[in-house]
Amino acid sequence: MHPARKIVVNQSLRAGKPLIIAIDGPAGAGKSTVARKVAQELGYLYIDTGAMYRAAAWLILQKNIDPNDQTTVAALISTAKIELRQAKDIDGPISVLINGHEVTAAIRKQAVTHLVSPLATQPAVRQYMVKQQQQMAASGGVVMDGRDIGTVVLPEADLKIFLTATPEVRAKRRWHDLANQGEQADINILITEIRQRDERDSTRAVGPLKLADDAITIDTDSSTIDSVVATIINYCQQV
Ligand code: DC
């Protein structure tokens, strides 16, 4: 049995059918932690689509190819094998592999973070990722987080959540994450970078970060992770 799965008996889910849950929002809004915990509660699979884009960025850095050479990038990414594995430690991050390389920690480094946002604007990269993600979610029972999940990847999702938080709060969270990895950062630079990333992620031509018409917005500025998770589980029970 899947290590992250547990049986939940009191979900009032549509005709007992496992749900497809989309969680979108900007970087640092708490998506990954919230999505992972919701998946845990429901015994669902958690799919971190940001980790997939990050793994692609890692591969480009590793192969030392020009990220602006879209033809070479497309050829490299379209043959890459990206795997997301649930951690043995149920509270740990999911393990990410690309072409068999374990890159779980490496994809959180600043070098990858800087490259991934421009890379994610490339249509061929997005097309490949979206197809993979749709296949991963095909049988339901998934919580998928990203930027374009409710709008492009899974427009038919049973529940769409959009998490938000101010750039200042998100930068603080990022600062702590980096500190935990032994990386030092300037909070003001992080705020500027987050604003720039938001701008790029929301204005790109393909799959921009956008609130789906039928998404529920949850502001995470002053809420705990657990209360956001509880709110989402509550929405799941009403689907
Ligand atoms: O959620 P994250 O910070 O790990 O995402 C990394 C980058 O990937 C971020 O710049 C946005 C991009 N991304 C995307 O364009 N579409 C997604 N579905 C997920 C992430």
PDB file of C-alpha atoms and ligand atoms in Angstrom:
ATOM      1  CA  MET A   1       0.000   0.000   0.000  1.00  0.00           C
ATOM      2  CA  HIS A   2       1.096   3.505  -0.693  1.00  0.00           C
ATOM      3  CA  PRO A   3       2.963   4.768   2.421  1.00  0.00           C
ATOM      4  CA  ALA A   4       1.154   8.117   2.414  1.00  0.00           C
ATOM      5  CA  ARG A   5      -2.288   6.588   2.057  1.00  0.00           C
ATOM      6  CA  LYS A   6      -4.682   5.991   4.852  1.00  0.00           C
ATOM      7  CA  ILE A   7      -8.285   5.080   4.828  1.00  0.00           C
ATOM      8  CA  VAL A   8     -10.721   7.819   5.644  1.00  0.00           C
ATOM      9  CA  VAL A   9     -14.257   6.726   6.311  1.00  0.00           C
ATOM     10  CA  ASN A  10     -16.115   9.945   6.882  1.00  0.00           C
ATOM     11  CA  GLN A  11     -15.514  11.746   3.621  1.00  0.00           C
ATOM     12  CA  SER A  12     -18.759  12.675   2.015  1.00  0.00           C
ATOM     13  CA  LEU A  13     -17.258  12.565  -1.439  1.00  0.00           C
ATOM     14  CA  ARG A  14     -19.270  12.571  -4.603  1.00  0.00           C
ATOM     15  CA  ALA A  15     -20.793   9.063  -4.910  1.00  0.00           C
ATOM     16  CA  GLY A  16     -17.715   7.659  -3.190  1.00  0.00           C
ATOM     17  CA  LYS A  17     -15.636   8.626  -6.218  1.00  0.00           C
ATOM     18  CA  PRO A  18     -12.160   9.856  -5.313  1.00  0.00           C
ATOM     19  CA  LEU A  19     -11.924  13.574  -5.921  1.00  0.00           C
ATOM     20  CA  ILE A  20      -9.569  15.614  -8.030  1.00  0.00           C
ATOM     21  CA  ILE A  21      -8.449  18.646  -6.037  1.00  0.00           C
ATOM     22  CA  ALA A  22      -6.566  21.553  -7.625  1.00  0.00           C
ATOM     23  CA  ILE A  23      -4.619  23.980  -5.442  1.00  0.00           C
ATOM     24  CA  ASP A  24      -3.133  27.023  -7.156  1.00  0.00           C
ATOM     25  CA  GLY A  25      -1.500  30.193  -5.966  1.00  0.00           C
ATOM     26  CA  PRO A  26       1.759  32.123  -5.964  1.00  0.00           C
ATOM     27  CA  ALA A  27       5.080  30.954  -4.509  1.00  0.00           C
ATOM     28  CA  GLY A  28       5.123  30.916  -0.722  1.00  0.00           C
ATOM     29  CA  ALA A  29       1.352  30.929  -0.243  1.00  0.00           C
ATOM     30  CA  GLY A  30       1.736  27.575   1.511  1.00  0.00           C
ATOM     31  CA  LYS A  31       0.460  25.404  -1.341  1.00  0.00           C
ATOM     32  CA  SER A  32       2.904  22.515  -1.015  1.00  0.00           C
ATOM     33  CA  THR A  33       2.513  22.003   2.721  1.00  0.00           C
ATOM     34  CA  VAL A  34      -1.244  22.438   2.587  1.00  0.00           C
ATOM     35  CA  ALA A  35      -1.672  20.205  -0.473  1.00  0.00           C
ATOM     36  CA  ARG A  36       0.510  17.466   1.021  1.00  0.00           C
ATOM     37  CA  LYS A  37      -1.451  17.514   4.271  1.00  0.00           C
ATOM     38  CA  VAL A  38      -4.826  17.491   2.512  1.00  0.00           C
ATOM     39  CA  ALA A  39      -3.652  14.501   0.461  1.00  0.00           C
ATOM     40  CA  GLN A  40      -2.498  12.769   3.644  1.00  0.00           C
ATOM     41  CA  GLU A  41      -5.841  13.364   5.372  1.00  0.00           C
ATOM     42  CA  LEU A  42      -7.777  11.957   2.438  1.00  0.00           C
ATOM     43  CA  GLY A  43      -5.356   9.152   1.592  1.00  0.00           C
ATOM     44  CA  TYR A  44      -4.832  10.733  -1.830  1.00  0.00           C
ATOM     45  CA  LEU A  45      -1.797  11.128  -4.006  1.00  0.00           C
ATOM     46  CA  TYR A  46      -0.036  14.494  -3.796  1.00  0.00           C
ATOM     47  CA  ILE A  47       1.425  15.886  -7.002  1.00  0.00           C
ATOM     48  CA  ASP A  48       3.739  18.900  -6.679  1.00  0.00           C
ATOM     49  CA  THR A  49       3.863  20.302 -10.213  1.00  0.00           C
ATOM     50  CA  GLY A  50       6.312  23.053  -9.217  1.00  0.00           C
ATOM     51  CA  ALA A  51       8.771  20.272  -8.365  1.00  0.00           C
ATOM     52  CA  MET A  52       8.399  18.974 -11.929  1.00  0.00           C
ATOM     53  CA  TYR A  53       9.314  22.370 -13.417  1.00  0.00           C
ATOM     54  CA  ARG A  54      12.148  22.656 -10.913  1.00  0.00           C
ATOM     55  CA  ALA A  55      13.484  19.230 -11.886  1.00  0.00           C
ATOM     56  CA  ALA A  56      13.490  20.356 -15.526  1.00  0.00           C
ATOM     57  CA  ALA A  57      15.456  23.486 -14.559  1.00  0.00           C
ATOM     58  CA  TRP A  58      17.906  21.339 -12.604  1.00  0.00           C
ATOM     59  CA  LEU A  59      18.470  19.148 -15.674  1.00  0.00           C
ATOM     60  CA  ILE A  60      19.195  22.169 -17.855  1.00  0.00           C
ATOM     61  CA  LEU A  61      21.761  23.424 -15.356  1.00  0.00           C
ATOM     62  CA  GLN A  62      23.276  19.968 -15.045  1.00  0.00           C
ATOM     63  CA  LYS A  63      23.596  19.574 -18.820  1.00  0.00           C
ATOM     64  CA  ASN A  64      24.879  23.136 -19.030  1.00  0.00           C
ATOM     65  CA  ILE A  65      22.679  23.993 -21.991  1.00  0.00           C
ATOM     66  CA  ASP A  66      21.511  27.474 -22.900  1.00  0.00           C
ATOM     67  CA  PRO A  67      18.061  27.884 -21.281  1.00  0.00           C
ATOM     68  CA  ASN A  68      17.105  30.353 -24.021  1.00  0.00           C
ATOM     69  CA  ASP A  69      17.673  27.785 -26.743  1.00  0.00           C
ATOM     70  CA  GLN A  70      14.061  26.637 -26.778  1.00  0.00           C
ATOM     71  CA  THR A  71      14.585  23.887 -29.363  1.00  0.00           C
ATOM     72  CA  THR A  72      17.326  22.174 -27.353  1.00  0.00           C
ATOM     73  CA  VAL A  73      15.397  22.703 -24.110  1.00  0.00           C
ATOM     74  CA  ALA A  74      12.250  21.172 -25.629  1.00  0.00           C
ATOM     75  CA  ALA A  75      14.182  18.155 -26.934  1.00  0.00           C
ATOM     76  CA  LEU A  76      15.813  17.586 -23.555  1.00  0.00           C
ATOM     77  CA  ILE A  77      12.668  17.984 -21.480  1.00  0.00           C
ATOM     78  CA  SER A  78      10.366  15.976 -23.725  1.00  0.00           C
ATOM     79  CA  THR A  79      12.533  12.890 -23.233  1.00  0.00           C
ATOM     80  CA  ALA A  80      13.095  13.401 -19.502  1.00  0.00           C
ATOM     81  CA  LYS A  81      11.601  10.969 -17.033  1.00  0.00           C
ATOM     82  CA  ILE A  82      10.287  12.822 -13.985  1.00  0.00           C
ATOM     83  CA  GLU A  83       9.159  10.784 -10.995  1.00  0.00           C
ATOM     84  CA  LEU A  84       7.464  11.961  -7.810  1.00  0.00           C
ATOM     85  CA  ARG A  85       7.598   9.458  -4.956  1.00  0.00           C
ATOM     86  CA  GLN A  86       5.886   9.752  -1.614  1.00  0.00           C
ATOM     87  CA  ALA A  87       8.432  10.022   1.182  1.00  0.00           C
ATOM     88  CA  LYS A  88       8.737   7.133   3.638  1.00  0.00           C
ATOM     89  CA  ASP A  89       8.425   9.781   6.328  1.00  0.00           C
ATOM     90  CA  ILE A  90       4.821  10.751   5.896  1.00  0.00           C
ATOM     91  CA  ASP A  91       5.574  14.358   6.881  1.00  0.00           C
ATOM     92  CA  GLY A  92       8.628  14.665   4.662  1.00  0.00           C
ATOM     93  CA  PRO A  93       8.689  16.266   1.222  1.00  0.00           C
ATOM     94  CA  ILE A  94       8.003  14.011  -1.744  1.00  0.00           C
ATOM     95  CA  SER A  95      11.096  12.655  -3.441  1.00  0.00           C
ATOM     96  CA  VAL A  96      11.760  14.001  -6.899  1.00  0.00           C
ATOM     97  CA  LEU A  97      13.773  12.153  -9.515  1.00  0.00           C
ATOM     98  CA  ILE A  98      14.683  13.167 -13.042  1.00  0.00           C
ATOM     99  CA  ASN A  99      16.239  10.606 -15.347  1.00  0.00           C
ATOM    100  CA  GLY A 100      16.964   8.549 -12.237  1.00  0.00           C
ATOM    101  CA  HIS A 101      18.804  11.371 -10.375  1.00  0.00           C
ATOM    102  CA  GLU A 102      17.514  12.118  -6.876  1.00  0.00           C
ATOM    103  CA  VAL A 103      17.057  15.904  -6.903  1.00  0.00           C
ATOM    104  CA  THR A 104      14.688  16.486  -3.961  1.00  0.00           C
ATOM    105  CA  ALA A 105      17.031  18.900  -2.155  1.00  0.00           C
ATOM    106  CA  ALA A 106      18.894  20.208  -5.207  1.00  0.00           C
ATOM    107  CA  ILE A 107      15.733  21.625  -6.825  1.00  0.00           C
ATOM    108  CA  ARG A 108      15.175  23.951  -3.840  1.00  0.00           C
ATOM    109  CA  LYS A 109      18.507  25.747  -4.333  1.00  0.00           C
ATOM    110  CA  GLN A 110      18.558  29.361  -5.460  1.00  0.00           C
ATOM    111  CA  ALA A 111      20.161  28.538  -8.831  1.00  0.00           C
ATOM    112  CA  VAL A 112      17.167  26.378  -9.731  1.00  0.00           C
ATOM    113  CA  THR A 113      14.689  28.894  -8.300  1.00  0.00           C
ATOM    114  CA  HIS A 114      16.161  31.610 -10.518  1.00  0.00           C
ATOM    115  CA  LEU A 115      15.979  29.546 -13.688  1.00  0.00           C
ATOM    116  CA  VAL A 116      12.643  27.834 -13.229  1.00  0.00           C
ATOM    117  CA  SER A 117      10.322  30.806 -13.670  1.00  0.00           C
ATOM    118  CA  PRO A 118      11.646  31.886 -17.105  1.00  0.00           C
ATOM    119  CA  LEU A 119      11.838  28.225 -18.118  1.00  0.00           C
ATOM    120  CA  ALA A 120       8.180  27.745 -17.190  1.00  0.00           C
ATOM    121  CA  THR A 121       7.228  30.403 -19.757  1.00  0.00           C
ATOM    122  CA  GLN A 122       8.354  28.158 -22.643  1.00  0.00           C
ATOM    123  CA  PRO A 123       5.292  26.680 -24.369  1.00  0.00           C
ATOM    124  CA  ALA A 124       6.938  23.341 -25.252  1.00  0.00           C
ATOM    125  CA  VAL A 125       7.988  22.805 -21.642  1.00  0.00           C
ATOM    126  CA  ARG A 126       4.490  23.584 -20.380  1.00  0.00           C
ATOM    127  CA  GLN A 127       2.842  21.390 -22.980  1.00  0.00           C
ATOM    128  CA  TYR A 128       4.932  18.413 -21.915  1.00  0.00           C
ATOM    129  CA  MET A 129       4.353  19.021 -18.195  1.00  0.00           C
ATOM    130  CA  VAL A 130       0.605  19.512 -18.575  1.00  0.00           C
ATOM    131  CA  LYS A 131       0.281  16.209 -20.450  1.00  0.00           C
ATOM    132  CA  GLN A 132       2.256  14.341 -17.776  1.00  0.00           C
ATOM    133  CA  GLN A 133       0.197  15.942 -15.017  1.00  0.00           C
ATOM    134  CA  GLN A 134      -3.107  15.081 -16.686  1.00  0.00           C
ATOM    135  CA  GLN A 135      -2.019  11.448 -16.967  1.00  0.00           C
ATOM    136  CA  MET A 136      -0.992  11.401 -13.293  1.00  0.00           C
ATOM    137  CA  ALA A 137      -4.426  12.673 -12.236  1.00  0.00           C
ATOM    138  CA  ALA A 138      -6.459  10.539 -14.625  1.00  0.00           C
ATOM    139  CA  SER A 139      -7.760   8.048 -12.076  1.00  0.00           C
ATOM    140  CA  GLY A 140      -8.638  10.645  -9.430  1.00  0.00           C
ATOM    141  CA  GLY A 141      -7.804  10.633  -5.737  1.00  0.00           C
ATOM    142  CA  VAL A 142      -5.223  13.366  -6.228  1.00  0.00           C
ATOM    143  CA  VAL A 143      -4.331  16.729  -4.806  1.00  0.00           C
ATOM    144  CA  MET A 144      -2.304  18.648  -7.360  1.00  0.00           C
ATOM    145  CA  ASP A 145      -0.720  22.014  -6.670  1.00  0.00           C
ATOM    146  CA  GLY A 146       0.734  24.581  -9.047  1.00  0.00           C
ATOM    147  CA  ARG A 147      -0.200  27.730 -10.938  1.00  0.00           C
ATOM    148  CA  ASP A 148      -2.418  26.530 -13.789  1.00  0.00           C
ATOM    149  CA  ILE A 149      -4.000  23.422 -12.305  1.00  0.00           C
ATOM    150  CA  GLY A 150      -7.577  24.699 -11.985  1.00  0.00           C
ATOM    151  CA  THR A 151      -7.414  26.637 -15.246  1.00  0.00           C
ATOM    152  CA  VAL A 152      -5.414  24.472 -17.677  1.00  0.00           C
ATOM    153  CA  VAL A 153      -4.278  21.105 -16.290  1.00  0.00           C
ATOM    154  CA  LEU A 154      -7.456  19.985 -14.530  1.00  0.00           C
ATOM    155  CA  PRO A 155     -10.255  22.371 -15.521  1.00  0.00           C
ATOM    156  CA  GLU A 156     -12.778  19.681 -14.511  1.00  0.00           C
ATOM    157  CA  ALA A 157     -11.362  19.321 -10.979  1.00  0.00           C
ATOM    158  CA  ASP A 158     -14.004  18.658  -8.311  1.00  0.00           C
ATOM    159  CA  LEU A 159     -12.594  21.319  -6.030  1.00  0.00           C
ATOM    160  CA  LYS A 160     -10.392  24.290  -6.911  1.00  0.00           C
ATOM    161  CA  ILE A 161      -8.596  26.254  -4.228  1.00  0.00           C
ATOM    162  CA  PHE A 162      -6.546  29.416  -4.735  1.00  0.00           C
ATOM    163  CA  LEU A 163      -4.194  30.201  -1.848  1.00  0.00           C
ATOM    164  CA  THR A 164      -2.891  33.724  -1.403  1.00  0.00           C
ATOM    165  CA  ALA A 165      -0.632  35.662   0.989  1.00  0.00           C
ATOM    166  CA  THR A 166       1.149  39.010   0.786  1.00  0.00           C
ATOM    167  CA  PRO A 167       4.662  39.106  -0.761  1.00  0.00           C
ATOM    168  CA  GLU A 168       6.066  40.098   2.649  1.00  0.00           C
ATOM    169  CA  VAL A 169       4.636  37.043   4.407  1.00  0.00           C
ATOM    170  CA  ARG A 170       5.684  34.784   1.556  1.00  0.00           C
ATOM    171  CA  ALA A 171       9.227  36.199   1.565  1.00  0.00           C
ATOM    172  CA  LYS A 172       9.493  35.515   5.307  1.00  0.00           C
ATOM    173  CA  ARG A 173       8.466  31.903   4.759  1.00  0.00           C
ATOM    174  CA  ARG A 174      11.011  31.559   1.951  1.00  0.00           C
ATOM    175  CA  TRP A 175      13.695  33.121   4.175  1.00  0.00           C
ATOM    176  CA  HIS A 176      13.034  30.473   6.836  1.00  0.00           C
ATOM    177  CA  ASP A 177      13.062  27.663   4.262  1.00  0.00           C
ATOM    178  CA  LEU A 178      16.427  28.837   2.942  1.00  0.00           C
ATOM    179  CA  ALA A 179      17.820  29.243   6.466  1.00  0.00           C
ATOM    180  CA  ASN A 180      16.788  25.659   7.198  1.00  0.00           C
ATOM    181  CA  GLN A 181      18.815  24.591   4.150  1.00  0.00           C
ATOM    182  CA  GLY A 182      21.808  26.600   5.349  1.00  0.00           C
ATOM    183  CA  GLU A 183      21.356  29.337   2.713  1.00  0.00           C
ATOM    184  CA  GLN A 184      21.354  32.993   3.741  1.00  0.00           C
ATOM    185  CA  ALA A 185      19.138  35.530   2.041  1.00  0.00           C
ATOM    186  CA  ASP A 186      18.238  39.193   2.281  1.00  0.00           C
ATOM    187  CA  ILE A 187      14.537  39.576   3.038  1.00  0.00           C
ATOM    188  CA  ASN A 188      14.193  42.686   0.838  1.00  0.00           C
ATOM    189  CA  ILE A 189      15.762  40.925  -2.117  1.00  0.00           C
ATOM    190  CA  LEU A 190      13.411  37.991  -1.547  1.00  0.00           C
ATOM    191  CA  ILE A 191      10.385  40.331  -1.565  1.00  0.00           C
ATOM    192  CA  THR A 192      11.564  41.898  -4.837  1.00  0.00           C
ATOM    193  CA  GLU A 193      12.200  38.460  -6.371  1.00  0.00           C
ATOM    194  CA  ILE A 194       8.773  37.217  -5.305  1.00  0.00           C
ATOM    195  CA  ARG A 195       7.113  40.258  -6.900  1.00  0.00           C
ATOM    196  CA  GLN A 196       9.087  39.700 -10.107  1.00  0.00           C
ATOM    197  CA  ARG A 197       8.223  35.996 -10.139  1.00  0.00           C
ATOM    198  CA  ASP A 198       4.520  36.790  -9.581  1.00  0.00           C
ATOM    199  CA  GLU A 199       4.621  39.248 -12.440  1.00  0.00           C
ATOM    200  CA  ARG A 200       6.294  36.751 -14.776  1.00  0.00           C
ATOM    201  CA  ASP A 201       4.109  33.825 -13.663  1.00  0.00           C
ATOM    202  CA  SER A 202       0.892  35.831 -14.087  1.00  0.00           C
ATOM    203  CA  THR A 203       1.660  37.559 -17.367  1.00  0.00           C
ATOM    204  CA  ARG A 204       3.157  34.709 -19.388  1.00  0.00           C
ATOM    205  CA  ALA A 205       1.265  33.766 -22.532  1.00  0.00           C
ATOM    206  CA  VAL A 206       0.795  30.073 -21.734  1.00  0.00           C
ATOM    207  CA  GLY A 207      -0.719  28.773 -18.486  1.00  0.00           C
ATOM    208  CA  PRO A 208      -0.411  31.980 -16.439  1.00  0.00           C
ATOM    209  CA  LEU A 209      -1.088  32.055 -12.711  1.00  0.00           C
ATOM    210  CA  LYS A 210      -4.744  32.988 -12.714  1.00  0.00           C
ATOM    211  CA  LEU A 211      -7.742  32.497 -10.477  1.00  0.00           C
ATOM    212  CA  ALA A 212     -10.163  30.010 -12.049  1.00  0.00           C
ATOM    213  CA  ASP A 213     -13.741  31.332 -12.170  1.00  0.00           C
ATOM    214  CA  ASP A 214     -14.932  28.513  -9.941  1.00  0.00           C
ATOM    215  CA  ALA A 215     -12.002  28.547  -7.487  1.00  0.00           C
ATOM    216  CA  ILE A 216     -12.333  29.298  -3.780  1.00  0.00           C
ATOM    217  CA  THR A 217      -9.757  31.812  -2.524  1.00  0.00           C
ATOM    218  CA  ILE A 218      -8.190  31.281   0.898  1.00  0.00           C
ATOM    219  CA  ASP A 219      -5.901  33.940   2.370  1.00  0.00           C
ATOM    220  CA  THR A 220      -3.130  32.257   4.383  1.00  0.00           C
ATOM    221  CA  ASP A 221      -1.511  35.409   5.841  1.00  0.00           C
ATOM    222  CA  SER A 222      -2.784  34.960   9.329  1.00  0.00           C
ATOM    223  CA  SER A 223      -3.986  31.358   9.307  1.00  0.00           C
ATOM    224  CA  THR A 224      -2.163  28.296  10.484  1.00  0.00           C
ATOM    225  CA  ILE A 225      -1.455  25.478   8.044  1.00  0.00           C
ATOM    226  CA  ASP A 226      -3.774  23.210  10.028  1.00  0.00           C
ATOM    227  CA  SER A 227      -6.685  25.612   9.830  1.00  0.00           C
ATOM    228  CA  VAL A 228      -6.264  25.988   6.055  1.00  0.00           C
ATOM    229  CA  VAL A 229      -6.126  22.200   5.711  1.00  0.00           C
ATOM    230  CA  ALA A 230      -9.270  21.853   7.840  1.00  0.00           C
ATOM    231  CA  THR A 231     -11.071  24.437   5.688  1.00  0.00           C
ATOM    232  CA  ILE A 232     -10.200  22.548   2.510  1.00  0.00           C
ATOM    233  CA  ILE A 233     -11.235  19.182   3.969  1.00  0.00           C
ATOM    234  CA  ASN A 234     -14.504  20.808   4.923  1.00  0.00           C
ATOM    235  CA  TYR A 235     -15.012  21.956   1.318  1.00  0.00           C
ATOM    236  CA  CYS A 236     -14.204  18.394   0.137  1.00  0.00           C
ATOM    237  CA  GLN A 237     -17.015  17.084   2.281  1.00  0.00           C
ATOM    238  CA  GLN A 238     -19.438  19.458   0.571  1.00  0.00           C
ATOM    239  CA  VAL A 239     -18.485  18.550  -2.988  1.00  0.00           C
TER     240      VAL A 239
HETATM  241  O1   DC B   1       5.674  26.150  -6.702  1.00  0.00           O
HETATM  242  P1   DC B   1       7.157  26.336  -7.019  1.00  0.00           P
HETATM  243  O2   DC B   1       7.743  27.593  -6.473  1.00  0.00           O
HETATM  244  O3   DC B   1       7.962  25.130  -6.645  1.00  0.00           O
HETATM  245  O4   DC B   1       7.216  26.461  -8.614  1.00  0.00           O
HETATM  246  C1   DC B   1       8.420  26.627  -9.281  1.00  0.00           C
HETATM  247  C2   DC B   1       8.215  27.429 -10.550  1.00  0.00           C
HETATM  248  O5   DC B   1       7.465  26.685 -11.485  1.00  0.00           O
HETATM  249  C3   DC B   1       7.502  28.784 -10.389  1.00  0.00           C
HETATM  250  O6   DC B   1       8.277  29.797 -10.996  1.00  0.00           O
HETATM  251  C4   DC B   1       6.237  28.651 -11.145  1.00  0.00           C
HETATM  252  C5   DC B   1       6.419  27.448 -12.016  1.00  0.00           C
HETATM  253  N1   DC B   1       5.222  26.617 -12.072  1.00  0.00           N
HETATM  254  C6   DC B   1       4.402  26.781 -13.142  1.00  0.00           C
HETATM  255  O7   DC B   1       4.669  27.627 -13.996  1.00  0.00           O
HETATM  256  N2   DC B   1       3.304  25.999 -13.268  1.00  0.00           N
HETATM  257  C7   DC B   1       3.007  25.091 -12.338  1.00  0.00           C
HETATM  258  N3   DC B   1       1.924  24.328 -12.487  1.00  0.00           N
HETATM  259  C8   DC B   1       3.842  24.927 -11.216  1.00  0.00           C
HETATM  260  C9   DC B   1       4.951  25.722 -11.101  1.00  0.00           C
END
